[in-house]
Coordinates of C-alpha atoms in Angstrom, one line a residue:
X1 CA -24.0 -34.5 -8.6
X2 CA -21.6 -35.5 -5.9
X3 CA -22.0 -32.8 -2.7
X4 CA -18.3 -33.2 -2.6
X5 CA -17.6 -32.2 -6.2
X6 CA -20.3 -29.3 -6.7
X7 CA -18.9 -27.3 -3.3
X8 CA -15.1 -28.0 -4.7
X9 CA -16.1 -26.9 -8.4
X10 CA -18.3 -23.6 -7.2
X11 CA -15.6 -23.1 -3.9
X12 CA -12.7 -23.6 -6.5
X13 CA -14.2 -20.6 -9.4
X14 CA -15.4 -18.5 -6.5
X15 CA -11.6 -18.4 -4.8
X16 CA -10.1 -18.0 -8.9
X17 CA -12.4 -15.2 -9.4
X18 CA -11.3 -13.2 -6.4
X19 CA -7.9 -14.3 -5.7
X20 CA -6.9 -14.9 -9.0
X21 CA -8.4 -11.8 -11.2
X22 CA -9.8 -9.0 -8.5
X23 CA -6.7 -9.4 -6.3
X24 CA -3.3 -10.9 -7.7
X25 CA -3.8 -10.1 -11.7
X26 CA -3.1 -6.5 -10.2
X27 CA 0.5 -6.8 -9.9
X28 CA 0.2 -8.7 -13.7
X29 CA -1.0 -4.8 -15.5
X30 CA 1.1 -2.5 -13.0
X31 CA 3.9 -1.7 -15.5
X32 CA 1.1 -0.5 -17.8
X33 CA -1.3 1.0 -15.3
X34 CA 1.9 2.3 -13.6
X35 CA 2.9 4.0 -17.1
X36 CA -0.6 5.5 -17.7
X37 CA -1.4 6.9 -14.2
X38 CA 2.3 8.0 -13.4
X39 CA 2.2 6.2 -10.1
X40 CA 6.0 4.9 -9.7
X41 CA 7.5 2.3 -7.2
X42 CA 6.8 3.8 -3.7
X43 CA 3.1 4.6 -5.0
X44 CA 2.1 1.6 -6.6
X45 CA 3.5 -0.6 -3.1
X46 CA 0.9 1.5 -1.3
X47 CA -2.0 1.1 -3.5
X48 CA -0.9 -2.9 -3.4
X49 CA -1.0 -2.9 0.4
X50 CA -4.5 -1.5 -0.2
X51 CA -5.6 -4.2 -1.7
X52 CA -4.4 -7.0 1.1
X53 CA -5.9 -4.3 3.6
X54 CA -8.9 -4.4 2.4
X55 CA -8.2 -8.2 2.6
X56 CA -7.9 -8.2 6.5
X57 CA -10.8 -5.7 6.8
X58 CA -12.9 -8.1 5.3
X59 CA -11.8 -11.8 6.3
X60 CA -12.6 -10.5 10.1
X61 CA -16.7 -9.2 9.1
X62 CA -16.5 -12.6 6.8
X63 CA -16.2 -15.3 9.5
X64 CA -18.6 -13.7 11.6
X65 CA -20.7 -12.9 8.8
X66 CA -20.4 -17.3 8.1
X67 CA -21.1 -18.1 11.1
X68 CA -24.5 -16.1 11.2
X69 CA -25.8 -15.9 7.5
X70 CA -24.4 -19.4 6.2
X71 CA -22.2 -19.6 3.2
X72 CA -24.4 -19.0 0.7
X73 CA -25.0 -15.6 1.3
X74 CA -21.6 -14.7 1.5
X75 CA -20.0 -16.1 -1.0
X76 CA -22.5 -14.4 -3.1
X77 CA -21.5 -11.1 -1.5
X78 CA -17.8 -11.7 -2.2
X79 CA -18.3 -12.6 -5.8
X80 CA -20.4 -8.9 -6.4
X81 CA -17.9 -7.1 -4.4
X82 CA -15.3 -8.5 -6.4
X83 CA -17.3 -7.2 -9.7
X84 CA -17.9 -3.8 -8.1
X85 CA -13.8 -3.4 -7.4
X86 CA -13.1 -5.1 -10.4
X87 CA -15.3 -2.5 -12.9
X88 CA -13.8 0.5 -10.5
X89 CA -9.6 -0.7 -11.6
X90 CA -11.0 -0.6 -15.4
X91 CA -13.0 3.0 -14.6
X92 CA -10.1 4.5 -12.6
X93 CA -8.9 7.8 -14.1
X94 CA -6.4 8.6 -11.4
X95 CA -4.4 6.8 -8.8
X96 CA -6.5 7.9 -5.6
X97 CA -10.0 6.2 -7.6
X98 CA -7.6 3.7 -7.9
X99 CA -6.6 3.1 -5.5
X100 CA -10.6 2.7 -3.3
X101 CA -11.2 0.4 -6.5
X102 CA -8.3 -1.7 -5.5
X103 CA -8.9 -1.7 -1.8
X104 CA -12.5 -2.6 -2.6
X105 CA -11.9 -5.4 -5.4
X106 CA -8.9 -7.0 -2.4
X107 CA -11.6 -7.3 -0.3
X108 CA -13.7 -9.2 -1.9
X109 CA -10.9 -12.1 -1.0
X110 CA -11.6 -11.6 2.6
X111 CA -15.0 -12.2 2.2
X112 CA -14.9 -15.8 0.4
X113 CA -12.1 -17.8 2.3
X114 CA -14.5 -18.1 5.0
X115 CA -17.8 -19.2 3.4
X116 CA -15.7 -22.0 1.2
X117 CA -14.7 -23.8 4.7
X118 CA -18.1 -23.8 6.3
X119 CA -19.7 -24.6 3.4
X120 CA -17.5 -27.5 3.3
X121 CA -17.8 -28.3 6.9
X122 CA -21.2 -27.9 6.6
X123 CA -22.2 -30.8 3.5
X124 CA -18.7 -32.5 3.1
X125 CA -18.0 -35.5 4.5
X126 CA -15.2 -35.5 7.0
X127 CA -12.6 -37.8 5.1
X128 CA -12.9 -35.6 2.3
X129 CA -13.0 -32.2 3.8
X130 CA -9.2 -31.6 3.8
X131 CA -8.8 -32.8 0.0
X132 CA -11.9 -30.3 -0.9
X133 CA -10.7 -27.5 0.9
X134 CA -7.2 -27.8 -0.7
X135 CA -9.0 -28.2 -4.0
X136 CA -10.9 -25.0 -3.4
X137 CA -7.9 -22.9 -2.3
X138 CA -5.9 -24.0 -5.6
X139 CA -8.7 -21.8 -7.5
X140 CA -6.2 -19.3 -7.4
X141 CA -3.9 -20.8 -9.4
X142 CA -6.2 -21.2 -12.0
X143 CA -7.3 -17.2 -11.9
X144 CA -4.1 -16.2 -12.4
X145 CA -2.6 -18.7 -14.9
X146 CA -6.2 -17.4 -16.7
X147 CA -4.7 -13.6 -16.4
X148 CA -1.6 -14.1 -18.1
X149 CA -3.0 -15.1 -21.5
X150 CA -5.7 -12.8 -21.1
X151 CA -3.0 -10.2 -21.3
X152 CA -1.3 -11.7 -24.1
X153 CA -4.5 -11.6 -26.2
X154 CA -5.6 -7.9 -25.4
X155 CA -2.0 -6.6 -25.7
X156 CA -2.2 -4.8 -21.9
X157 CA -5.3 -3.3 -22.4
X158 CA -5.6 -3.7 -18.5
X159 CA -9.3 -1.8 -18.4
X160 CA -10.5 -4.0 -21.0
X161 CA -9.6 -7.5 -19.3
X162 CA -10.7 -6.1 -15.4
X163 CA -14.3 -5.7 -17.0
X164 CA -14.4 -9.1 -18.5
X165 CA -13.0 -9.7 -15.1
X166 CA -16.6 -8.4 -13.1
X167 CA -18.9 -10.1 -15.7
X168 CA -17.1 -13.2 -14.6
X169 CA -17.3 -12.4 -11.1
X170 CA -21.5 -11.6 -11.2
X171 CA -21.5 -15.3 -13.2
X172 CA -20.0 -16.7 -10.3
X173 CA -22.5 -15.2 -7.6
X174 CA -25.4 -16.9 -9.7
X175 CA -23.6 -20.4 -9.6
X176 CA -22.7 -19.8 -5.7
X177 CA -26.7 -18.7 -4.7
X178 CA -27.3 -22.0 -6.3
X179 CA -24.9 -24.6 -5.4
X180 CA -23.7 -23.4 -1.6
X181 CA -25.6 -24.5 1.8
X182 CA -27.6 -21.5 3.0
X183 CA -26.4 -22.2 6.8
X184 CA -23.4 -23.5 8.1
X185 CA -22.8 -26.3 11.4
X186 CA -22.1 -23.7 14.3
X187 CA -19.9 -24.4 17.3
X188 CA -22.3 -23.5 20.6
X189 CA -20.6 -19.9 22.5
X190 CA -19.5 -19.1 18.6
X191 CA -18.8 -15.2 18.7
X192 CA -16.7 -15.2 21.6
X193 CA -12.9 -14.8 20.4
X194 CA -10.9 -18.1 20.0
X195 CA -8.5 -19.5 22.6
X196 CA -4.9 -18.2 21.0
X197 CA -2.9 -21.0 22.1
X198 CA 0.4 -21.5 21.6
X199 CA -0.6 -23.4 18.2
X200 CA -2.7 -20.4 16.7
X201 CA 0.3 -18.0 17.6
X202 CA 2.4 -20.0 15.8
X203 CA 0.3 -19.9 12.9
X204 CA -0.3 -16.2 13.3
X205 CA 3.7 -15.4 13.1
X206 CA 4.3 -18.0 10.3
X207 CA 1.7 -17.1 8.2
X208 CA 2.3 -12.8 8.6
X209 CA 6.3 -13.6 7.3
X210 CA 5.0 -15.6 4.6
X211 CA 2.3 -12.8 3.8
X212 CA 4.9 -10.3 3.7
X213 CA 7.7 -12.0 1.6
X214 CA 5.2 -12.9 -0.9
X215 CA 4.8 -9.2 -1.9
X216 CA 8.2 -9.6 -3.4
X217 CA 6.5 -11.3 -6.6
X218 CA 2.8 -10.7 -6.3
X219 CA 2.7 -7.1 -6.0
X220 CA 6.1 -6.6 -8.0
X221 CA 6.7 -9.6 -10.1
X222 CA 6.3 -7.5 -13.1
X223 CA 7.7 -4.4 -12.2
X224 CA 11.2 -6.9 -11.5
X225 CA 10.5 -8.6 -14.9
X226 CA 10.1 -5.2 -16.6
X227 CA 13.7 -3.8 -14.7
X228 CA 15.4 -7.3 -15.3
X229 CA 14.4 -8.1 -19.0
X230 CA 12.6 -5.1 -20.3
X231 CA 9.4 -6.8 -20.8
X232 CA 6.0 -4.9 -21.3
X233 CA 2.9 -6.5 -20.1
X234 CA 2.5 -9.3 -22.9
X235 CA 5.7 -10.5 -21.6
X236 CA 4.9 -10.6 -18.0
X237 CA 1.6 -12.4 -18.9
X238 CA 3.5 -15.5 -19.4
X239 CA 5.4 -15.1 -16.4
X240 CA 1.6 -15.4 -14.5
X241 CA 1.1 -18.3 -16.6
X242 CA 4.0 -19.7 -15.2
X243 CA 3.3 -19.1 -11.6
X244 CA -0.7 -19.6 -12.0
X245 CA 0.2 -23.4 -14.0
X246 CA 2.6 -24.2 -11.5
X247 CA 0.2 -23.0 -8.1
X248 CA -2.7 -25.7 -9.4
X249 CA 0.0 -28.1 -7.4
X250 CA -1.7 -26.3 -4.1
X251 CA -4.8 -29.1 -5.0
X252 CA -2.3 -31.3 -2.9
X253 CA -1.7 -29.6 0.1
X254 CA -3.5 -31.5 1.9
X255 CA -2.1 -35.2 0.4
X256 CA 1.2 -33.6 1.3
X257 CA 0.8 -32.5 4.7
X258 CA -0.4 -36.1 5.5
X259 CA 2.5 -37.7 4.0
X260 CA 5.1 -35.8 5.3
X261 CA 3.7 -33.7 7.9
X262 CA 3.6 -29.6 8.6
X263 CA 6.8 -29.1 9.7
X264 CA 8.3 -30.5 6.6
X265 CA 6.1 -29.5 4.3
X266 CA 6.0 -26.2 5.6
X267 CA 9.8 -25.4 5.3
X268 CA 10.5 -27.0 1.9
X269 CA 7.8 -24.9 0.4
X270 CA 9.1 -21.8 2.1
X271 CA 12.6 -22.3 0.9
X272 CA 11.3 -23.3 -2.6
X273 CA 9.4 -20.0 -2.5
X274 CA 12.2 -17.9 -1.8
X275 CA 14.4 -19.5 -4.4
X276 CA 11.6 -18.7 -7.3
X277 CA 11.7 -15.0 -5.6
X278 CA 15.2 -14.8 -6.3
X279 CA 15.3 -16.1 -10.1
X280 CA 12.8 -13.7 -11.3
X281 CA 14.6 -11.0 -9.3
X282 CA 18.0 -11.2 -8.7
X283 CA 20.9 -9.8 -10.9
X284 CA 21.5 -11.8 -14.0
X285 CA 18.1 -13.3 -13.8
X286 CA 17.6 -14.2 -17.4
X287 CA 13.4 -15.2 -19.3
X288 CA 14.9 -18.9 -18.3
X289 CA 15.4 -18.7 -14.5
X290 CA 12.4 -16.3 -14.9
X291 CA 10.3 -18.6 -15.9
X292 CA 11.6 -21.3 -13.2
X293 CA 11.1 -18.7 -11.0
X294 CA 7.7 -18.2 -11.3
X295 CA 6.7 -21.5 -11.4
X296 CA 8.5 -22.0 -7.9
X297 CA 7.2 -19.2 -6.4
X298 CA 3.2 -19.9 -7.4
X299 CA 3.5 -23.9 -6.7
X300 CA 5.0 -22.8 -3.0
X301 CA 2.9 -20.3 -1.8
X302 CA -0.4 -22.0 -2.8
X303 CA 1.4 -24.9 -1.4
X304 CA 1.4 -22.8 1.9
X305 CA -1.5 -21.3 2.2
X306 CA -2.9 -25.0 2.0
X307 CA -1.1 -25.4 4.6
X308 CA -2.3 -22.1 7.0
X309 CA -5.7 -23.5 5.9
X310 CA -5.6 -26.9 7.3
X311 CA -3.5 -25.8 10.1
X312 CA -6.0 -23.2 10.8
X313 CA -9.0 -25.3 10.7
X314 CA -7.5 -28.5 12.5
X315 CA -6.8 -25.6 15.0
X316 CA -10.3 -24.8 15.6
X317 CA -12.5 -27.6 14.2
X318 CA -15.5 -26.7 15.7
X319 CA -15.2 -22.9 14.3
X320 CA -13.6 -23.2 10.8
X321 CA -14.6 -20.2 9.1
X322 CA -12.6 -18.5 12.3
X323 CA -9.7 -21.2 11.9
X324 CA -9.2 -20.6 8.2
X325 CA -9.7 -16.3 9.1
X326 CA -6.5 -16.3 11.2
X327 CA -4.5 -17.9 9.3
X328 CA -5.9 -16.2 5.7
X329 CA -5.8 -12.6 8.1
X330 CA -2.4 -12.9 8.9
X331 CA -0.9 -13.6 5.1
X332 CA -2.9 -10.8 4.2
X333 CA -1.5 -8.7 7.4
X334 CA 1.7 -9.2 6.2
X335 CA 0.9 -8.1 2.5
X336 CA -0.2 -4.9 3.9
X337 CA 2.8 -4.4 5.6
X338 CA 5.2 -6.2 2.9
X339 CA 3.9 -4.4 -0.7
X340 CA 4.8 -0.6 0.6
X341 CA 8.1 -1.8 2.2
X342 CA 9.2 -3.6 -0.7
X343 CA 8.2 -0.5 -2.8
X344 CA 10.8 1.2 -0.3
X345 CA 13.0 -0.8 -0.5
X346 CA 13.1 -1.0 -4.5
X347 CA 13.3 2.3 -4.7
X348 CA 15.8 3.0 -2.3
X349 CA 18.4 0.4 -2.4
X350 CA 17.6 -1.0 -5.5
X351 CA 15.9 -4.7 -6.6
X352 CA 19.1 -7.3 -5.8
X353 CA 19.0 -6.2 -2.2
X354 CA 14.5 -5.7 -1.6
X355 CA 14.2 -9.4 -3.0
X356 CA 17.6 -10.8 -0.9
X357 CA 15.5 -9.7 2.1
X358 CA 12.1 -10.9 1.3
X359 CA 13.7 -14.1 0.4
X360 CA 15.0 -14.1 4.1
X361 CA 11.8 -13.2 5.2
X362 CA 10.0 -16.1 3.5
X363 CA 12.7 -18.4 5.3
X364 CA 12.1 -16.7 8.8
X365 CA 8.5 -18.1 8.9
X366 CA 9.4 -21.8 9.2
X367 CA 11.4 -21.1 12.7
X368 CA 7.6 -20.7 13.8
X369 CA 7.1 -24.3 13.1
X370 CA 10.3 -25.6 15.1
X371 CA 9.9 -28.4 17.3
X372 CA 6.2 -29.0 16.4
X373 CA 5.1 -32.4 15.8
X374 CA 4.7 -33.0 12.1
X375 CA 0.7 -33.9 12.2
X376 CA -2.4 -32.3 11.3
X377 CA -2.1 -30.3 14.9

């Protein structure tokens, strides 16, 4: 089998596995965990932001972790963290176990970004490591297109599908002990911190904005689907479809960003993002824009976090496990931040106004972009 393909294939289920089911399919059974645990708007932001905390957490320990252990080890690590978080959401009997679960199952995330891009450094030859990296970070796509029927077919029985969820996640840690490199290309001087230059700032501020408007839909995508349309959780399960179908488009990040460059890549996909926020949230948003909506928003922000990827490694080239971190840390920085203030602000001033200024938000990142040549840099 080609090195190429069996890194993309195992990269591509790890990353749908704990993107796609122990992180994102979260915000897909809110409305009907919200309902059972009594956890309400304000609540269930905070226990989101838990989950991309436990995302930064992690993504830090990971990269070092990569660059000592190999990728092997783990992405094997993530996959049974993943299960462990994943069989706590379907055991939770109150919103504090819950919440841990959560925080637990987010960080399993954190610890497979980094592992994916040394392993591809690592046995991937270099005119195909951007395509296979781009491949591997679309995995998420599939994970949460994979969620939505899942929740059609069990009717919302959101402790039900989070433990097929873990027996997934364990069958993935078998396929990563067998198919990853056990130790990863290392740059020489490797723990001390990376140079922030004015590139990697840039990254940092683009990617936290981005991070942070993307709450709008990923932590409450069904709560605004529920408040716009009345839909339960079946409903909403096609609205992940939508955005999980759509997100698969993130496979050509990388094709993209060579054609057009970063710069313009980067803003059309943030602007596209915020419009799909606003049709699944705005007033009068009917199941058609809804729909559109969703598709938009998960096309874009795989779209862009193929972008923080390469832009992070072609930062750093001889440490991409760190590269990829920063950027990957600083989406998930602004989750943390973005979930409980969009929580605040739904509750507070209501769901027209939270998504106008996430939408704003999402826009805001490209300024960090401005004026930068429209390469790989």
């Amino acid at each position: 089998m080609n090195t190429a393909f069996k890194i993309g294939v195992t990269g591509f289920g790890v990353i749908a596995v704990c993107y796609g089911f122990a992180r994102f399919a979260f915000g897909l059974f809110l409305p009907e965990i919200d309902q059972q645990l009594s956890l309400g708007p304000t609540l269930s932001g905070f226990i989101s932001g838990g989950s991309f905390l436990g995302y930064c957490i992690a993504i830090i320990g990971s990269a070092a972790l990569t660059e000592r252990f190999g990728p092997r080890r783990v992405a094997v690590g993530a996959s049974l963290v993943a299960a462990i978080g994943m069989i706590g959401i379907a055991t939770a009997p109150n919103a504090i176990w819950l919440a841990c679960a959560v925080l637990i199952a987010g960080s399993s995330t954190g610890l497979a970004s980094p592992p994916m891009a040394a392993a591809v450094v690592t046995a991937v030859k270099a005119d195909q490591q951007n395509k296979t990296n781009a491949t591997i970070n679309a995995g998420t796509s599939v994970g949460v297109a994979l969620s939505g029927p899942i929740a059609l077919l069990i009717a919302g029985e959101w402790r039900l599908a989070f433990g097929g969820f873990a027996v997934v996640a364990v069958i993935m840690a078998i396929i990563s002990a067998v198919n990853l490199p056990s130790s990863a290309k290392m740059a020489a001087q490797q723990h001390r911190l990376p140079k922030l230059d004015g590139n990697v700032l840039r990254l940092i501020i683009a990617a936290f904005l981005m991070g942070a408007a993307s709450t709008a839909v990923w932590s409450f995508g069904g709560k605004l689907a529920t408040l716009r349309l009345g839909w339960d959780s079946s409903d909403v399960g096609v609205l992940w479809i939508a955005i999980g179908s759509a997100g698969i488009a993130g496979a050509y990040a990388g094709n993209l960003v060579a054609r057009f460059g970063m710069t313009i890549t980067h803003w059309l996909f943030l602007g596209l993002m915020s419009i799909g926020m606003l049709a699944i949230g705005f007033e009068g948003a009917n199941t058609v824009t809804t729909f559109i909506g969703g598709a938009l928003f998960g096309g874009s922000y795989v779209i862009l976090t193929g972008v923080y990827l390469i832009w992070g490694i072609n930062a750093l080239p001889r440490r991409p496990a760190t590269g990829l971190m920063i950027g990957f840390l600083m989406i998930a920085v602004g989750q943390t931040a973005g979930a409980p203030l969009f929580g605040i602000l739904l509750n507070t001033l209501g769901a027209e106004y939270a998504v106008l200024a996430f939408a704003i938000l999402s826009l805001l990142a490209g300024l960090a972009r401005t004026g930068q040549k429209a390469t790989f840099a």
